[in-house]
Coordinates of C-alpha atoms and ligand atoms in Angstrom, one line a residue:
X1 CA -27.5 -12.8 -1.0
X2 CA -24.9 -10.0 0.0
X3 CA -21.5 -10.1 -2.7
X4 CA -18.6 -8.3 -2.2
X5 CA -16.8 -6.8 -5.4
X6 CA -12.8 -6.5 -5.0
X7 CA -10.6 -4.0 -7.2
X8 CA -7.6 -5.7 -8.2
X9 CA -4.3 -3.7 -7.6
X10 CA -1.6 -5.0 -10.3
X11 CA 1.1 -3.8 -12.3
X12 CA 0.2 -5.3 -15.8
X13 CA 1.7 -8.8 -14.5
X14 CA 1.5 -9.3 -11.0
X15 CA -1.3 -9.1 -9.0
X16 CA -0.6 -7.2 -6.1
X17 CA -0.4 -8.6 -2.1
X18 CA -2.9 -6.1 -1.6
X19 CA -5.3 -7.8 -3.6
X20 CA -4.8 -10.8 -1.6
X21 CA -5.2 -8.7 1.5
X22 CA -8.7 -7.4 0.8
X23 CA -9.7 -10.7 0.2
X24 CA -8.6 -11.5 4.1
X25 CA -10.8 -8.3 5.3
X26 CA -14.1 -9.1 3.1
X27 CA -13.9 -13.0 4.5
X28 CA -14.6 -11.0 7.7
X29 CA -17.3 -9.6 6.6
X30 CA -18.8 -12.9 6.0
X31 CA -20.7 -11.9 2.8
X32 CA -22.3 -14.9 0.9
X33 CA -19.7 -14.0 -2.1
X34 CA -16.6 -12.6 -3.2
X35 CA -15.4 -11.9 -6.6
X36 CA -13.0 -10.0 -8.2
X37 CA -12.6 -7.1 -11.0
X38 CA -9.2 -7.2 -12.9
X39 CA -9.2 -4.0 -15.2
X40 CA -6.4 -4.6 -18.0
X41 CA -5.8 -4.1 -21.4
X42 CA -4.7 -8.2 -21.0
X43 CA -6.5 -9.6 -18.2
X44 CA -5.6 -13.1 -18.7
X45 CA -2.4 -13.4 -16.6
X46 CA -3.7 -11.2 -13.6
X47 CA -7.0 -13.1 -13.4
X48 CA -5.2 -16.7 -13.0
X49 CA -3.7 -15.7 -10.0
X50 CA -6.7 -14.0 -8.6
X51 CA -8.4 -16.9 -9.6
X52 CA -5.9 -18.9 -7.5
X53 CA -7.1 -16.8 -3.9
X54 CA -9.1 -19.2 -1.6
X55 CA -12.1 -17.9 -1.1
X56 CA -13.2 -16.2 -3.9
X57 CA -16.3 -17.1 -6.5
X58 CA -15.3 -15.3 -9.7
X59 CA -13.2 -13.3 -11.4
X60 CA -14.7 -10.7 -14.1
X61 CA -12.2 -9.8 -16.4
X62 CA -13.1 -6.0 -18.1
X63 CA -10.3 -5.6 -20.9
X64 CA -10.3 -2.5 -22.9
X65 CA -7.5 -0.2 -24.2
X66 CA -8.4 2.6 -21.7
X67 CA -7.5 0.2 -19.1
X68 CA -3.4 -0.8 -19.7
X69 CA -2.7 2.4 -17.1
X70 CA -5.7 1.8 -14.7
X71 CA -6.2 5.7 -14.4
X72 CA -8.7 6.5 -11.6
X73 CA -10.5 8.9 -14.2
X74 CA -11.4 5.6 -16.3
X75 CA -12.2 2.8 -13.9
X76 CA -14.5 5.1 -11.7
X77 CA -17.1 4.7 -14.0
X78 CA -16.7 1.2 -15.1
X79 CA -16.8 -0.1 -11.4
X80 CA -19.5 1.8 -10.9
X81 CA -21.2 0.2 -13.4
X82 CA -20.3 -3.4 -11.8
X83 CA -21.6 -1.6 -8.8
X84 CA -25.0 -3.0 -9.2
X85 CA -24.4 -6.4 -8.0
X86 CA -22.9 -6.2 -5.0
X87 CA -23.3 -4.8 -1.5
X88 CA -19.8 -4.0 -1.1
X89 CA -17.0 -2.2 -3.1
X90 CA -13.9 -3.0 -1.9
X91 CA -9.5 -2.1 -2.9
X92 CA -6.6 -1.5 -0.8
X93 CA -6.0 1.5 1.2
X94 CA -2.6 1.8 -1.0
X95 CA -1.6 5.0 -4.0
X96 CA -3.8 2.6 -6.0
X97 CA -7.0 2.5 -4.3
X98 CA -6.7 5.8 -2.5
X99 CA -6.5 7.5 -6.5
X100 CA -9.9 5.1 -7.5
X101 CA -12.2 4.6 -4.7
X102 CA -13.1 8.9 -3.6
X103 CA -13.9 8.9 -7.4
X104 CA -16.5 5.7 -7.3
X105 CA -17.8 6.8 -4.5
X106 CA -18.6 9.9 -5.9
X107 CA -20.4 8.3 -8.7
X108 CA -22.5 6.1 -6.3
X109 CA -23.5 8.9 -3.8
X110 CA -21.8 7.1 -1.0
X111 CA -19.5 8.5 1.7
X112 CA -16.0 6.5 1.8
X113 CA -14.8 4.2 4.6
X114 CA -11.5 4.2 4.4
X115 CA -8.7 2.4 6.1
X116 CA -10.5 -0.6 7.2
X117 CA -8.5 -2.2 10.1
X118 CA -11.3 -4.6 11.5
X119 CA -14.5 -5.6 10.8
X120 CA -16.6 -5.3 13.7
X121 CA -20.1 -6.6 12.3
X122 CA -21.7 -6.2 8.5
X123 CA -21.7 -2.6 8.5
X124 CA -19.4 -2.0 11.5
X125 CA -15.6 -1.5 10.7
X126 CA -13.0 0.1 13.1
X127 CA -10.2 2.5 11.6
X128 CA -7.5 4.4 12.6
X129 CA -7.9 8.4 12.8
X130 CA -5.0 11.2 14.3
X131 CA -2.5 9.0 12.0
X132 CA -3.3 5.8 13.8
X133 CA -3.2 7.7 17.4
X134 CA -6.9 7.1 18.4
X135 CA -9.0 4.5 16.6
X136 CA -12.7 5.0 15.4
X137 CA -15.5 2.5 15.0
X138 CA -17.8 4.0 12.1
X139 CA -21.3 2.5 11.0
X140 CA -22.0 2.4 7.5
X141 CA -26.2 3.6 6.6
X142 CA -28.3 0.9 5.9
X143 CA -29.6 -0.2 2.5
X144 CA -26.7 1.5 0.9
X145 CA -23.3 0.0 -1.2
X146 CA -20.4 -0.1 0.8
X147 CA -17.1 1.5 -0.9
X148 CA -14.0 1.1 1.1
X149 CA -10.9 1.2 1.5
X150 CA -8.8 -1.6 3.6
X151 CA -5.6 -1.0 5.4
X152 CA -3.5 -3.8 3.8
X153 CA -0.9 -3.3 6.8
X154 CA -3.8 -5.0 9.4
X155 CA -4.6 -8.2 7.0
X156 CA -2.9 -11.1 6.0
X157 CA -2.3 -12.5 2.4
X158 CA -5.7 -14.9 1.7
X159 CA -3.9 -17.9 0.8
X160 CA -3.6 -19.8 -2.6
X161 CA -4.8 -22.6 -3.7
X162 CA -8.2 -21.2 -4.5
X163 CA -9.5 -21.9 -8.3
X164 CA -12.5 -19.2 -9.4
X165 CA -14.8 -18.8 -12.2
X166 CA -13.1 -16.4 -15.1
X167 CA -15.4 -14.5 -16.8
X168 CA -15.4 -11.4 -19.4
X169 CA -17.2 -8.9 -18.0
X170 CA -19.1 -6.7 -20.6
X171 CA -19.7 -2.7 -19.5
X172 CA -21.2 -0.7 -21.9
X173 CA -19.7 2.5 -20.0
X174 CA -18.8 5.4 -22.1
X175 CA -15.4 6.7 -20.7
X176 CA -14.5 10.6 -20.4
X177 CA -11.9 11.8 -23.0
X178 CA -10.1 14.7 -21.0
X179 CA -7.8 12.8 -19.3
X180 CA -4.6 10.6 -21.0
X181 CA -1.8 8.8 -19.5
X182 CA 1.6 10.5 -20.3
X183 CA 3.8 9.0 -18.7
X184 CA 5.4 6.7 -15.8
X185 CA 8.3 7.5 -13.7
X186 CA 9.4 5.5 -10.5
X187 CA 12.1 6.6 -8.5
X188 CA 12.4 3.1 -6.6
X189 CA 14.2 0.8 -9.8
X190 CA 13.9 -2.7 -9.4
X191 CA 13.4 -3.0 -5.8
X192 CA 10.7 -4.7 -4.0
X193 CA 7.5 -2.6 -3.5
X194 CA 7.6 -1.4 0.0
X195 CA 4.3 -2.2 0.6
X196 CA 5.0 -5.7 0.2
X197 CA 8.8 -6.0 1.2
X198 CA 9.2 -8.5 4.2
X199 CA 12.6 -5.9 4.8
X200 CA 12.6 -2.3 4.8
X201 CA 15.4 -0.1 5.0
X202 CA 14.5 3.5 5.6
X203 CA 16.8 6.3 5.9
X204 CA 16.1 10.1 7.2
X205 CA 17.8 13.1 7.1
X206 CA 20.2 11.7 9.3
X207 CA 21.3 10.4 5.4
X208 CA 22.2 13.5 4.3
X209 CA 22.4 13.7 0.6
X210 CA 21.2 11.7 -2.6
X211 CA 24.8 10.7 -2.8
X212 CA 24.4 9.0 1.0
X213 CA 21.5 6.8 -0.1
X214 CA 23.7 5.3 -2.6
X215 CA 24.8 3.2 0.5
X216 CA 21.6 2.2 1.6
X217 CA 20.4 1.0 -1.7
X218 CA 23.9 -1.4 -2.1
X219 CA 23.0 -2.8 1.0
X220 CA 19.1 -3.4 0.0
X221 CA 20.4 -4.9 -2.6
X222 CA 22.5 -7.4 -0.8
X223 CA 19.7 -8.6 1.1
X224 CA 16.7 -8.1 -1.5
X225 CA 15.5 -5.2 0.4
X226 CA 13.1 -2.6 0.1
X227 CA 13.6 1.2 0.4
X228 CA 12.0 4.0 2.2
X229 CA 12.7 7.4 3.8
X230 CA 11.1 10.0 6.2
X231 CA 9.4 12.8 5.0
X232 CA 12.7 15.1 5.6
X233 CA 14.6 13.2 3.4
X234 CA 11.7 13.5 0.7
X235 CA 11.6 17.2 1.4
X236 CA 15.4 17.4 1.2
X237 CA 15.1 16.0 -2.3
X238 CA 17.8 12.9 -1.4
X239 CA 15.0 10.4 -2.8
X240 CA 11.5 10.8 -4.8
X241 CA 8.4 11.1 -3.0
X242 CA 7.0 7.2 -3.6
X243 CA 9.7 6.7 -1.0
X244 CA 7.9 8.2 1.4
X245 CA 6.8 6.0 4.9
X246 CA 4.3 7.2 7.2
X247 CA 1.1 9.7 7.9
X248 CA 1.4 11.1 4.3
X249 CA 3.1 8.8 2.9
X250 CA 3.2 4.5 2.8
X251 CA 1.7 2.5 5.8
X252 CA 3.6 -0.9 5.6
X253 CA 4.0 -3.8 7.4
X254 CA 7.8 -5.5 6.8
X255 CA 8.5 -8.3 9.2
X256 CA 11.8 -6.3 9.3
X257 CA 12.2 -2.3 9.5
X258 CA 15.5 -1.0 9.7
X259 CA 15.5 2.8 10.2
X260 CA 18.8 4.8 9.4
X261 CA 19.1 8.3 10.9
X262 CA 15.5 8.9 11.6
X263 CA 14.4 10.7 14.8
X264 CA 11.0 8.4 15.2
X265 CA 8.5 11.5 14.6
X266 CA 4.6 10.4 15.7
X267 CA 3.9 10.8 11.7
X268 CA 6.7 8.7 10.5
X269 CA 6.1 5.6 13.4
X270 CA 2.4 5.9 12.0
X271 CA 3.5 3.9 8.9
X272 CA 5.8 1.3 10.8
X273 CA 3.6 0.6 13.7
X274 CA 2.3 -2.8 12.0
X275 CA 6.2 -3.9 11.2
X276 CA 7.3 -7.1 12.9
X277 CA 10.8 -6.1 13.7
X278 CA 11.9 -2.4 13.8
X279 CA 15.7 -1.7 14.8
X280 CA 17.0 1.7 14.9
X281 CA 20.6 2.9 14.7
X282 CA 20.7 6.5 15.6
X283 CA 23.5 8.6 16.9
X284 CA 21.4 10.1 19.9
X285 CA 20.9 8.4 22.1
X286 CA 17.2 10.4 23.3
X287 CA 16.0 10.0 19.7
X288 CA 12.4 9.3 20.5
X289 CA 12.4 6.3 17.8
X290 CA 14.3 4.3 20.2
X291 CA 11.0 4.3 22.5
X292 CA 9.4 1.4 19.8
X293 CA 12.7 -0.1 18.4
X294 CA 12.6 -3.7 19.4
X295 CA 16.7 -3.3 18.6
X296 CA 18.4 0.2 19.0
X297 CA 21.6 0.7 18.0
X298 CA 23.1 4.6 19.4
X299 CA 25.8 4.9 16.5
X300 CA 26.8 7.3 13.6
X301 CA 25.1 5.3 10.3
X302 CA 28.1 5.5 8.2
X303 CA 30.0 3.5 10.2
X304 CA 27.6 0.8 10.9
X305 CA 26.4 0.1 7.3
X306 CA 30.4 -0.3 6.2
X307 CA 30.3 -2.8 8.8
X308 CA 27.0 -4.6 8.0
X309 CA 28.6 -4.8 4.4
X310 CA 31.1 -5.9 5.6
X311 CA 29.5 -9.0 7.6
X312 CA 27.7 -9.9 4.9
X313 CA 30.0 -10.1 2.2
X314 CA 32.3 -12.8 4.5
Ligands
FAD401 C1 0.9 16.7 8.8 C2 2.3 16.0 8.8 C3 2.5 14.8 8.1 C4 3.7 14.2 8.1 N1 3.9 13.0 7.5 C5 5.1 12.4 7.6 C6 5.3 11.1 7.0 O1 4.4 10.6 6.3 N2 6.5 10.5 7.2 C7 7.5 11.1 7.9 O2 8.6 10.5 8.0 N3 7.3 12.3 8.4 C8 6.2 13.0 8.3 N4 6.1 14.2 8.8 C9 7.3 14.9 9.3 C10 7.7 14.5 10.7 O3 7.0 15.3 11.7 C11 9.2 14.7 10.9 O4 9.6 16.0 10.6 C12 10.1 13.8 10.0 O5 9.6 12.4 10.1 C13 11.5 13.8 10.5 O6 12.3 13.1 9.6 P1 13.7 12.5 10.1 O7 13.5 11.6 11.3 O8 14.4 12.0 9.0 O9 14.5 13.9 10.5 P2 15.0 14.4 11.9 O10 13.8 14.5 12.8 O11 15.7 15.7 11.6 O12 15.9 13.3 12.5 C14 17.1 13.0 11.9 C15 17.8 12.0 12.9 O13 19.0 11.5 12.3 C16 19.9 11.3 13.3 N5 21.2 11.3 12.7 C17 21.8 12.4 12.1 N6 23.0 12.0 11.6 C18 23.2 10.7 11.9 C19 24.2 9.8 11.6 N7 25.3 10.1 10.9 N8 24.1 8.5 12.1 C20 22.9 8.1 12.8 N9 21.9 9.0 13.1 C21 22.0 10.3 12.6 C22 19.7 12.4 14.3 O14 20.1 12.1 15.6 C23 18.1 12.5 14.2 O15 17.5 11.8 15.2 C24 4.8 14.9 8.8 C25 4.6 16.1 9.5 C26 3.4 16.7 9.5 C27 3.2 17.9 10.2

């Protein structure tokens, strides 16, 4: 009987989409059984809505102190330990499960796969390599555990409705001492998570100061938006690196992407290529992004998000 384990990605509350999206890619694989690990220091409400995901068996609940900031350093070990039972470690290819999985595989002397996009048999998966240029089917060795990554921007959310087994999972797993959380800062405030956002707003260096954004973020706001930026406007320190879309930053997959004074570089359109809807305003009229925009606007930025204020405070 093959089982396939599933991190949970949650912020102490809310389970992740990613979660959900994992599930989506292991029912591909078409093990005989998927559960799923929720690492807390209070499981309880995270594992009711895993326990909701059709699909899946059981949900092992592993709540200890250590857990309440899920540092890579401290679950490593302990899914390692759950490692035993299954044929397949699985989390999302997001900050979350890019920090943890390198570290578990370590522990279980297994390469990586990372950034599942399909599942092409058992061990057979295809991902994307040259940020997402040229894609690469890669054969995992027999008789060994499977530890992957899955790129949440190729799945859909498994759907509700689902109602697993809860069960306290108990892992005698003696954690290392050298590491500590100090502390969390996010630069994004209440927004939505952009790697869940149905809309994205992104603006580039086309933005041209922290002040600029200001502009963008009132008009996420309006519409319940999320917000993101190219690597230039990272670099040019007008917003915090978790902003960051693309190659070396977040893959996502909005049904709506609107990009603000971005030139449509190879490694930011990486990160975009799975949105629905991507519209471009962009003074230049060559700027290569207009090559994938399913709506391109040529216009100077400050004057069209007045104006899309405008409309939708009437
Ligand atoms: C290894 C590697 C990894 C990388 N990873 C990433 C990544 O993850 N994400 C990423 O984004 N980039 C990444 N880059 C950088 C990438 O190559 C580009 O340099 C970057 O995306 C450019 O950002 P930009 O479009 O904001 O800036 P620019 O290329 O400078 O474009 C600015 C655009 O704004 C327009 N503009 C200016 N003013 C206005 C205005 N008032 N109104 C409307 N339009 C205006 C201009 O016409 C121009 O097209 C990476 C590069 C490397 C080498």
């Amino acid at each position: 009987m093959s089982g396939i384990l599933i991190v949970a990605e949650h912020d102490g509350s809310t389970l992740n989409q990613s979660t959900a999206k994992c599930v989506s890619c292991a029912q591909s694989i078409g093990a005989d059984r998927i559960d799923i690990a929720v690492f807390s220091n209070q499981c309880a409400t995270i594992a009711e809505q895993a326990a909701a995901l059709s699909g899946v068996a059981r949900i092992i609940t592993v709540e200890r102190a250590e857990n309440s900031h899920q540092l890579a350093v401290h679950l490593a070990p302990q899914i390692a330990a759950l490692a035993a039972n299954y044929d397949y470690l699985l989390a999302p290819s997001t900050t979350f499960g890019k920090d943890i999985m390198p570290a578990v595989a370590a522990l279980l002397d297994v390469g990586q796969i990372s950034d599942i996009m399909s599942v092409e048999g058992p061990r057979t998966f295809k991902r994307p390599i040259y940020a997402g240029n040229a894609i690469i089917t890669v054969k995992a060795p027999d008789a060994k555990i499977i530890v992957a990554t899955v790129r949440v921007a190729s799945y859909r959310a498994a759907a509700t409705g689902g109602s697993a087994d809860i069960t306290a999972g108990t892992l005698d797993v003696e954690l290392p001492g050298h590491t500590r959380f100090r502390e969390l800062r996010t630069g994004g405030g209440d927004r939505p998570d952009l790697q869940a956002a149905s809309i994205v707003l992104s603006g580039g260096r086309g933005v041209a100061s922290k002040e600029n954004f200001e502009i963008l973020y009132r008009l996420a706001d309006k519409i319940g938006a999320g917000v993101g930026a190219s690597r230039a406007a990272v670099d040019a320190g007008y917003v915090p690196n978790d902003m960051q879309v693309g190659q070396t930053g977040k893959i996502i997959s909005p049904d709506l992407y609107i990009a603000f004074g971005i030139s449509g570089a190879i490694q930011h359109l990486t990160g975009i290529k799975d949105a629905g809807t991507i519209v471009a305003i962009n003074r230049d009229s060559e700027a290569p992004i207009f090559e994938i925009a399913d709506i391109g606007l040529v216009g100077d930025l400050f004057d069209v998000i007045p104006e899309l204020e405008r409309r939708l405070g009437e």
